[in-house]
Every structure is written in structure tokens, then in C-alpha cells.
CSV table of C-alpha atoms and ligand atoms in Angstrom, one decimal:
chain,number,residue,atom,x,y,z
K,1,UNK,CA,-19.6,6.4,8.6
K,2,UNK,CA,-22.2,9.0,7.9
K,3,UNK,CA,-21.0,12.5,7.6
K,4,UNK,CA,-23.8,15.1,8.5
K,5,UNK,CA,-23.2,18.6,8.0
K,6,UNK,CA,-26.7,19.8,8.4
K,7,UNK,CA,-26.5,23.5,10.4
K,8,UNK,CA,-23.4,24.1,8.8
K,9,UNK,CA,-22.8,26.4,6.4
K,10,UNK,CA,-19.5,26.0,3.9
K,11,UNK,CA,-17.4,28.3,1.7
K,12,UNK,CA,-16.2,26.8,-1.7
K,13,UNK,CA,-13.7,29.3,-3.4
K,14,UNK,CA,-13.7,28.5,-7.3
K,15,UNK,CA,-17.1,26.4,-7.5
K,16,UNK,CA,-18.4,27.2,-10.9
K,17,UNK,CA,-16.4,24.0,-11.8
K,18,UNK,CA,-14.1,21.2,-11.8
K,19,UNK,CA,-13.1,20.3,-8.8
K,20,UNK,CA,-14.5,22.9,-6.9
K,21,UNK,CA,-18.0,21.9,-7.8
K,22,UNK,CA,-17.5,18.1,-6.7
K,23,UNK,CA,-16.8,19.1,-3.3
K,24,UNK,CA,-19.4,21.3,-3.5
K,25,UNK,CA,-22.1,18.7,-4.3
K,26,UNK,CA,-20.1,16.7,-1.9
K,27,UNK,CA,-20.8,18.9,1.4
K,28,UNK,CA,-24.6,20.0,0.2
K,29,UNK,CA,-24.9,15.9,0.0
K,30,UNK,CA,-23.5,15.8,3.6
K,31,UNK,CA,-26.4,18.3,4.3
K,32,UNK,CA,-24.4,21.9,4.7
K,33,UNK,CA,-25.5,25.1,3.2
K,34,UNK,CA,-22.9,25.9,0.4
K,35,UNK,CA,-21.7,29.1,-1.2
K,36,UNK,CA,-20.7,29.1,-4.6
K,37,UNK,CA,-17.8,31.4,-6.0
K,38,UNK,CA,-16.4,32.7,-9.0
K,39,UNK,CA,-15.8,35.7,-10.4
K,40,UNK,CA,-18.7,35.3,-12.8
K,41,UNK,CA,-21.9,36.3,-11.6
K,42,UNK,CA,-24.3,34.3,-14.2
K,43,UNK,CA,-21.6,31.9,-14.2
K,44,UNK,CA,-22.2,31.3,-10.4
K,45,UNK,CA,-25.8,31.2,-10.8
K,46,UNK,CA,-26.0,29.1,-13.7
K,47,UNK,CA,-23.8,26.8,-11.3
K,48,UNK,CA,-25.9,27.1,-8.2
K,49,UNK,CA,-29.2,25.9,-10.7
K,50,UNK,CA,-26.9,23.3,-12.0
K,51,UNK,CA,-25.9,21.6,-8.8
K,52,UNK,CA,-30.1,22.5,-6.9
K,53,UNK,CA,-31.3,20.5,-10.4
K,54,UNK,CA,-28.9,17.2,-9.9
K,55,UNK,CA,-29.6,17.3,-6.2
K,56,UNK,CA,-33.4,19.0,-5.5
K,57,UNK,CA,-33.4,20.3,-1.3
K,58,UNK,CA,-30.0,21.0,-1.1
K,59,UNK,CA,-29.4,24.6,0.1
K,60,UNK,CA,-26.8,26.4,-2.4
K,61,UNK,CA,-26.2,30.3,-1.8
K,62,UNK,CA,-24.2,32.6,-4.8
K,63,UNK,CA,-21.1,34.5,-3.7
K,64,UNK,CA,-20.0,35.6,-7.2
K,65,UNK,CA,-16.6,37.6,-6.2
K,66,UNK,CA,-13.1,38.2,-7.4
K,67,UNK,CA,-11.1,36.7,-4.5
K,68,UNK,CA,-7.6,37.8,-6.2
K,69,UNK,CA,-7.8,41.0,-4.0
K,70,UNK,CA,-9.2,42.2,-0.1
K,71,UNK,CA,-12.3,43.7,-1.9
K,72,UNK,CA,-13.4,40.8,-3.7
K,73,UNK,CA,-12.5,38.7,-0.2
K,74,UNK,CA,-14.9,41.4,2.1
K,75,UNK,CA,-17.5,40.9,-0.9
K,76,UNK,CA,-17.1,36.9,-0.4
K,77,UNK,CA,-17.6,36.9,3.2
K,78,UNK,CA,-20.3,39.5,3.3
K,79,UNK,CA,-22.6,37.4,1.4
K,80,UNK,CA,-22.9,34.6,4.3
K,81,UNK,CA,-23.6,35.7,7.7
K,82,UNK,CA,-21.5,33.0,8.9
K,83,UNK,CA,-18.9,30.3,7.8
K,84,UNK,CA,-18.4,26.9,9.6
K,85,UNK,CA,-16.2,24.9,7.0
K,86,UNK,CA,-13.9,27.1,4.3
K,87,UNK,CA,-12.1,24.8,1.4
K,88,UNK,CA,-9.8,27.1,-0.5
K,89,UNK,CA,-9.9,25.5,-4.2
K,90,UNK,CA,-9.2,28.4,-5.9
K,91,UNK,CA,-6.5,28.1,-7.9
K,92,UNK,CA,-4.8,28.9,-11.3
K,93,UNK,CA,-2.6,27.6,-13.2
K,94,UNK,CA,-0.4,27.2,-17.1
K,95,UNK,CA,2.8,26.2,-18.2
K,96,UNK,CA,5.5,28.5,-19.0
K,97,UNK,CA,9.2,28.1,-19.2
K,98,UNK,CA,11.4,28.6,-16.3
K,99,UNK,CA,13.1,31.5,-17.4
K,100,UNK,CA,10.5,33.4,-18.5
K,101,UNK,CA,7.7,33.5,-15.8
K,102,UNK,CA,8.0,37.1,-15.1
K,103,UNK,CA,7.7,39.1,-12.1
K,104,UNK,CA,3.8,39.7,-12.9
K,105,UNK,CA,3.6,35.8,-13.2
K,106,UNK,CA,5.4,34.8,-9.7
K,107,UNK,CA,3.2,37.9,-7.6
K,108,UNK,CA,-0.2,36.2,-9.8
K,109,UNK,CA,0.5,33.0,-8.4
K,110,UNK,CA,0.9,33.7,-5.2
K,111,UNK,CA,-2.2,36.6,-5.3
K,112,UNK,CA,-4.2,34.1,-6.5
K,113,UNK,CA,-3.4,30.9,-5.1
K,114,UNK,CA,-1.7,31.8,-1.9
K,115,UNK,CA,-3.1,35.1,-0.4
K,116,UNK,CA,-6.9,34.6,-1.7
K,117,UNK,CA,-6.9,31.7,1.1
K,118,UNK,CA,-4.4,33.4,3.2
K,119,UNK,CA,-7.1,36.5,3.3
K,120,UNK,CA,-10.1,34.5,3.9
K,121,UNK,CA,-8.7,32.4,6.6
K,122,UNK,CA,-8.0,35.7,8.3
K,123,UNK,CA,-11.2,36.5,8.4
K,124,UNK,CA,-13.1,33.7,9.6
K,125,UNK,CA,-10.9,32.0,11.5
K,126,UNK,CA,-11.2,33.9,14.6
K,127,UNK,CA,-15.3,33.4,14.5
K,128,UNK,CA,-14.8,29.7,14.1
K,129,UNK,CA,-12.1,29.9,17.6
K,130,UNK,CA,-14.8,31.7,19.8
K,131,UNK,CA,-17.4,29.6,18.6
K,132,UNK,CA,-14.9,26.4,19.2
K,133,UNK,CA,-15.8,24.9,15.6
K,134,UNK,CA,-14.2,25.2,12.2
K,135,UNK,CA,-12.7,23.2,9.0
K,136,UNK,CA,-10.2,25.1,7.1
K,137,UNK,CA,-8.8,23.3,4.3
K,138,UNK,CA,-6.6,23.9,1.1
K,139,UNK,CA,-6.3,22.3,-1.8
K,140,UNK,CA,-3.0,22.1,-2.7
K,141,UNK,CA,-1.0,19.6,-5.3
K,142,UNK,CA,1.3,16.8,-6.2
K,143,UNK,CA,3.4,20.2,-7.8
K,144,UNK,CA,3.8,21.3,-4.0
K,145,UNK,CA,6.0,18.5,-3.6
K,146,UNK,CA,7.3,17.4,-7.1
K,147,UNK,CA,7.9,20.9,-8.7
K,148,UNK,CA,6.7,20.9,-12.6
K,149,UNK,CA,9.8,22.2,-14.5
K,150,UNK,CA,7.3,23.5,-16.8
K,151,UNK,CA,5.4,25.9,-13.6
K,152,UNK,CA,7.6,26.4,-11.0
K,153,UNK,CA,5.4,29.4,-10.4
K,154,UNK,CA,2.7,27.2,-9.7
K,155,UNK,CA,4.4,24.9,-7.9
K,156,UNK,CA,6.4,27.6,-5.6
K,157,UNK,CA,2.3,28.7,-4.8
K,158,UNK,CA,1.3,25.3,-3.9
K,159,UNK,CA,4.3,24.4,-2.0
K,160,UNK,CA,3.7,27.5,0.2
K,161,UNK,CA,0.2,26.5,0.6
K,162,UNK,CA,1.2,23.6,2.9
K,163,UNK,CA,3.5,25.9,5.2
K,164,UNK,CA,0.2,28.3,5.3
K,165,UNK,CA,-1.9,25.5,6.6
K,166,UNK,CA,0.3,24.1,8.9
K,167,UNK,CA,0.8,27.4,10.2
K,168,UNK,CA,-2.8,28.1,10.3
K,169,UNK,CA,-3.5,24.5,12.4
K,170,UNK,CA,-1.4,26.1,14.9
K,171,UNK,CA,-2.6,29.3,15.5
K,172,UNK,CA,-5.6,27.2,15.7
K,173,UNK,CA,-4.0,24.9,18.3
K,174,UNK,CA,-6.9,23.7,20.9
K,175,UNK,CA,-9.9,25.6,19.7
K,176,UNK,CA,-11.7,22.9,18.1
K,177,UNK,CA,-10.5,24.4,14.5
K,178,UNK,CA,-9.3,21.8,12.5
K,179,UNK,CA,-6.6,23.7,9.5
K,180,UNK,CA,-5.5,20.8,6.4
K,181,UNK,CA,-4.1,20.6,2.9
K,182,UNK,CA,-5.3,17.8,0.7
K,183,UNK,CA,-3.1,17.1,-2.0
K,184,UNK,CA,-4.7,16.7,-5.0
K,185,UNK,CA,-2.9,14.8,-8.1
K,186,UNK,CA,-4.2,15.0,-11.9
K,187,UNK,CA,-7.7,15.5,-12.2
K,188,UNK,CA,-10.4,15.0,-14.8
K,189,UNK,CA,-11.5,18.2,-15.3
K,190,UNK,CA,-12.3,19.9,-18.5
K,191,UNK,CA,-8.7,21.5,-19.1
K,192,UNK,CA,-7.2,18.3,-18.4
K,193,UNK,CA,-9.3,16.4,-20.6
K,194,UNK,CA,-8.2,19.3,-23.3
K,195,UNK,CA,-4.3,18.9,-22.4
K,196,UNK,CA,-4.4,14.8,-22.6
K,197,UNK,CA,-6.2,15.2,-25.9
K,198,UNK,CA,-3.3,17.6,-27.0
K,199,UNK,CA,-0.9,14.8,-26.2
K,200,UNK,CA,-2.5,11.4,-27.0
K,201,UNK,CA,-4.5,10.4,-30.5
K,202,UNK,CA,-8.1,12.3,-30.8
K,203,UNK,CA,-9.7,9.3,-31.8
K,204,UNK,CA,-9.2,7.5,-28.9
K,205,UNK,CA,-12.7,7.2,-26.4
K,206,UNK,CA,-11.5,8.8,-23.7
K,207,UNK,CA,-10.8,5.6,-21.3
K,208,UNK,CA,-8.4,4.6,-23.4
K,209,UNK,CA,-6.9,8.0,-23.9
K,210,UNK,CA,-6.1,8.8,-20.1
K,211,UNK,CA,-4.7,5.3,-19.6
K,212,UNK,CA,-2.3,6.1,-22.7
K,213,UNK,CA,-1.3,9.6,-21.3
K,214,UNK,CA,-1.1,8.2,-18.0
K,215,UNK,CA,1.3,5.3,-18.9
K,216,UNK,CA,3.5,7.7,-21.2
K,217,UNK,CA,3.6,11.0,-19.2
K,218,UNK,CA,2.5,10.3,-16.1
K,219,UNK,CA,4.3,7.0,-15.2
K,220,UNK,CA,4.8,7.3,-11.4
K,221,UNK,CA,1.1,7.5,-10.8
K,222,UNK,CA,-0.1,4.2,-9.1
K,223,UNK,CA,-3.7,4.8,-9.9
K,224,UNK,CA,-2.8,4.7,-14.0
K,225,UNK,CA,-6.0,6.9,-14.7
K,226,UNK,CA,-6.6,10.6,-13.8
K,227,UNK,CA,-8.4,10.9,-10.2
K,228,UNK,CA,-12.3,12.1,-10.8
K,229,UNK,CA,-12.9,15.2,-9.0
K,230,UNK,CA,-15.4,13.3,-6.4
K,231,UNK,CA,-12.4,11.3,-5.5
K,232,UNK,CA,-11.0,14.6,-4.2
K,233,UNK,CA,-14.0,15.8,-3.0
K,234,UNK,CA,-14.5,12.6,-0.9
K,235,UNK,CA,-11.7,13.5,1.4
K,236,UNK,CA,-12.6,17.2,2.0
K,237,UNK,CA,-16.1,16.1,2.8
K,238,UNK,CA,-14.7,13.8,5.4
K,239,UNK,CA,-11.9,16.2,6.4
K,240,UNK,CA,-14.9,18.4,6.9
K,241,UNK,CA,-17.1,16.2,9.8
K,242,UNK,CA,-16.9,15.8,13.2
K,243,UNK,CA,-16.1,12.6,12.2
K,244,UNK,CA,-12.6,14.4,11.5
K,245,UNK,CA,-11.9,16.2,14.3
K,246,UNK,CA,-8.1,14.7,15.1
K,247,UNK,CA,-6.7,15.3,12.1
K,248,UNK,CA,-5.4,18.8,12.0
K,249,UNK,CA,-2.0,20.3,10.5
K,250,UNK,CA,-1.9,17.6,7.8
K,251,UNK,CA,-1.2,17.5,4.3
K,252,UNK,CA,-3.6,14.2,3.4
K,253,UNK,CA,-3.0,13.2,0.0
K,254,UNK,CA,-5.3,12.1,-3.2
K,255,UNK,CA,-2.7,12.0,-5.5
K,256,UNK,CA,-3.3,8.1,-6.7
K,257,UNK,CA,0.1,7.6,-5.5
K,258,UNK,CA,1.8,10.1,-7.8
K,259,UNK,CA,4.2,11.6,-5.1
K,260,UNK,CA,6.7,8.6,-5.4
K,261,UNK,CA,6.9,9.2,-1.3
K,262,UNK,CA,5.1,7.2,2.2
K,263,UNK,CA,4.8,10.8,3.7
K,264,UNK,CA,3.5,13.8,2.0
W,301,NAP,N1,-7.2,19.7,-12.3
W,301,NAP,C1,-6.2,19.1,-11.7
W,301,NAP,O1,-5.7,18.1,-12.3
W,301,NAP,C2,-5.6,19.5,-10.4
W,301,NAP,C3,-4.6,18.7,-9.8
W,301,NAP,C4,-4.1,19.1,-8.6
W,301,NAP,C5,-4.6,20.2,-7.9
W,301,NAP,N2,-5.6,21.0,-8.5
W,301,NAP,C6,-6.1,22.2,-7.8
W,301,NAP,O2,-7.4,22.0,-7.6
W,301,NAP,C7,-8.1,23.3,-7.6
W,301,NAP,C8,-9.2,23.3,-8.6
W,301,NAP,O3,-8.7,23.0,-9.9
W,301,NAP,P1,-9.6,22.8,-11.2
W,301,NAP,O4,-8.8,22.2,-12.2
W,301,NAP,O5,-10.9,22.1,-10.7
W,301,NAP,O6,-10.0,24.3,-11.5
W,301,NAP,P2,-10.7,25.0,-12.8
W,301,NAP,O7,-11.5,24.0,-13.5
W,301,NAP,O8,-9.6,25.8,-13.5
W,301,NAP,O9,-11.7,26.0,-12.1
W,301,NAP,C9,-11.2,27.2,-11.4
W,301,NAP,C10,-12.4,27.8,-10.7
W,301,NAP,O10,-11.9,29.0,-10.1
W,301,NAP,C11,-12.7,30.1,-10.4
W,301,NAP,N3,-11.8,31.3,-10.4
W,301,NAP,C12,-10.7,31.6,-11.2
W,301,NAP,N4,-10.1,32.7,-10.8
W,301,NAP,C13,-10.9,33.2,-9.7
W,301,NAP,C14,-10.8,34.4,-8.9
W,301,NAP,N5,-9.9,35.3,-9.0
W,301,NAP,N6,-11.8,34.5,-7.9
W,301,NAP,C15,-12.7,33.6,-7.7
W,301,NAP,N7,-12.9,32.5,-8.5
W,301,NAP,C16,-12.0,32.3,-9.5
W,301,NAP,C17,-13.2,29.8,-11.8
W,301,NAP,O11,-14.4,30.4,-12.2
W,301,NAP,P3,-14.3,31.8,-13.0
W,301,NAP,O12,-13.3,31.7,-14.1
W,301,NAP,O13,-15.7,32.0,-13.5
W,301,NAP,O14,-13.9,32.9,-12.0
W,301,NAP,C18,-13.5,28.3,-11.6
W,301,NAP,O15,-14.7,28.1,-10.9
W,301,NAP,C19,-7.0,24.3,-7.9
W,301,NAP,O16,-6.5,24.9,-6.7
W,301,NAP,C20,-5.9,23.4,-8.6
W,301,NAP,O17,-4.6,24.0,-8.4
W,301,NAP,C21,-6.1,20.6,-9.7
């Protein structure tokens, strides 16, 4: 199957890193134009040189905004004069104990992780229905469906991301705007890496490492090794084509089998 996004243009929320940057890489691969946030501004554009350098002729564009409020949101969507494919990544997260995520932590969660996406869907979704082509996606979380007792805030945000999506899909019924969640399960990104090495022996190389952390605290995974971020960033290219264009209202998983379920 080859996926060509050439004459589209894509918004990745949270793209300085992580995650956010594999898909990134993934859709300028497909041949889309991609913007590339953060609330950094030589962050961003250290990113954007980053991601031209590994891949020379791909089109990158820097949207450096705080998407936590409207402002930051009119700021994002200003800087593109139009969106075709929007993959909300954005997201925050750190471990606190129930009882004492506080009301400013529960309204951050959900200011962060839920409305950011919520806003910007709002405000391209009706340009991608009158032009009868769109790809709204979310990237949600095994923690949307098995809550970590140690960020329930977190999980409560992620959780409501898949109701937001499948409401979304049906505004979106019949316009040629396709609205998903992927669910993505642990990740080898940098703060990961940081939290197994918290947990396991230092001296281990790092293969051995995540198959240790992933045997001892993360047992119901199927895959036995964190997921790399291109593994995510697969599926949100794909959810992203033409190619795509039944599959709408889902939560599609790549969780390596974490979520001990056969539907999401
Ligand atoms: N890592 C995992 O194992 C895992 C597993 C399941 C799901 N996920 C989800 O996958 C997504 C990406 O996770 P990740 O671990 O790759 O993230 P990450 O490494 O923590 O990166 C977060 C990105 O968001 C940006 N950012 C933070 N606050 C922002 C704001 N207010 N406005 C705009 N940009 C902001 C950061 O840049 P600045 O700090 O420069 O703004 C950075 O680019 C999240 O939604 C996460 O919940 C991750």
C-alpha cells in the first residue's frame, strides 16, 4: 500500500518530540506539508531543522504555540492557511496519588489533554466538511481504558478523549471527514527510558532493561518491549490516507496487546 499525502498539509500538536515527532516524519515521508508545535519557539525550530536534515525535500512549517488556551489555538491555526489532516498528540502527563490530585491538577488535565484537541477540532473541522476531506485523529492511551491508580487524572483525560472522537466522527457523519483515536500503549520516548531506568538496574544496555521492566511491571503486554514511537506513528499515517477512508469513529489500538481486551 502506498500512502501519498502530497497536497496535503497536516497539523502535529506536541512535535518537538517523542511521539509527536515520529508521526511527524511519518506524514512528511507520505509527502504532506507538516506543522510543528510546541510551546517553544527555538525548540520548534530546532525540531523542524532536525526532522528537514534526516529527511532533505520534505516540506516542514513552525507553529510554536501554547495550545493549553483559545489564544494559543487561534495562534496555531493562523500559521497554516489551511489544515487537511489534524493528529492531536499533545498530551501531559505524572503520577500523583489519588487523593491528592487537586482541583488545579483534574482542570490541567483536561485543559491540556482534552480541550486543546477539543478547540482545534472546532476550528477546522467545518473547512475540512465543505471541502468534503479531512483526518482528525487523537492520540489517546491504554490509561483511557485501564485507569493507572497512580494518574487517574490522566486517565479520566484520556478516557474522555475517546467519547470526544466518537462524538466528533459523528458530527462528521457523511462528509468525507474521517474523526479516530489511536490508542497508544508504553512508548520509548525519552521520559520513559528515564522512568524504566528508575525501576530496573542502570547498568543494564537498554534491550535488556525494557524486557526486565516489561516482564516485572508491565506483564500483560503481549509485545514484552515498549512500542517505538514509529510503531504509533505507522498507524496514524495510515489512518491519515485515502487509503483509510472507512474507518471513522474508531478507537484503533497500538498498545502491543496491553489492554487485556479483543475490543478497545
Ligand atoms: N510515551 C508513552 O509511553 C505514551 C503512551 C501512551 C500514550 N501516550 C500519549 O502520546 C502523546 C505523546 O506522548 P510523548 O510521550 O511522546 O510526549 P512528550 O515526549 O512528553 O512530548 C510532549 C510534547 O508536547 C509539547 N507540549 C507540552 N505542552 C504543550 C502545550 N501546552 N502546547 C503545545 N505543545 C506542548 C512538548 O513540547 P514543549 O514542552 O516544548 O512545549 C512536546 O513536544 C501524549 O498524548 C501521550 O499521552 C504516550
Amino acid at each position: 500500500m502506498q500512502v501519498n499525502l502530497s497536497g496535503r498539509t497536516a497539523l502535529v500538536t506536541g512535535s518537538t518530540q517523542g511521539i509527536g515527532a515520529a508521526i511527524a516524519a511519518g506524514l512528511a515521508h507520505a509527502g504532506a506539508r507538516v506543522g510543528i508545535n510546541g510551546r517553544d519557539r527555538e525548540k520548534v525550530a530546532a525540531t523542524v531543522a532536525q526532522l528537514f536534515a534526516e529527511a532533505p525535500g520534505s516540506d516542514f512549517v513552525a507553529v510554536p504555540a501554547d495550545l493549553s488556551t483559545q489564544e494559543g489555538a487561534d495562534r496555531a491555526v493562523a500559521q497554516l492557511p489551511q489544515i487537511d489532516v489534524l493528529v492531536n498528540n499533545l498530551g501531559i502527563f505524572g503520577a500523583k496519588p489519588a487523593l491528592e490530585i487537586t482541583d488545579a491538577d483534574w482542570r490541567r488535565s483536561f485543559e491540556v489533554n482534552v480541550l486543546a484537541g477539543v478547540r482545534l477540532t472546532r476550528a477546522l473541522l467545518p473547512g475540512m466538511m465543505e471541502r468534503g476531506w479531512g483526518r482528525i485523529q487523537y492520540i489517546a492511551s491504554d490509561s483511557a481504558v485501564v485507569i493507572p491508580a497512580e494518574m487517574i487524572h490522566y486517565g479520566m483525560s484520556k478516557s474522555a478523549l475517546l467519547a470526544v472522537s466518537r462524538g466528533f466522527a459523528k458530527e462528521a457523519a457523511g462528509s468525507g471527514v474521517t474523526v479516530n483515536s489511536v490508542i497508544a500503549g508504553p512508548t520509548h520516548t525519552v521520559g520513559v527510558e528515564d522512568f524504566v531506568y528508575e525501576l530496573v538496574d542502570r547498568d543494564l544496555p537498554w534491550d535488556v532493561a525494557q524486557r526486565v521492566f516489561m516482564r516485572e511491571h508491565r506483564p500483560q503486554s503481549l509485545l514484552q518491549r515498549l512500542i517505538e514511537p514509529e510503531e504509533i506513528a505507522n498507524m496514524v499515517v495510515y489512518l491519515s490516507s485515502d487509503q483509510a477512508s472507512a474507518t471513522t469513529g474508531g478507537a484503533l489500538r497500538v498498545d502491543g496487546g496491553y489492554v487485556d481486551s479483543i475490543l478497545p
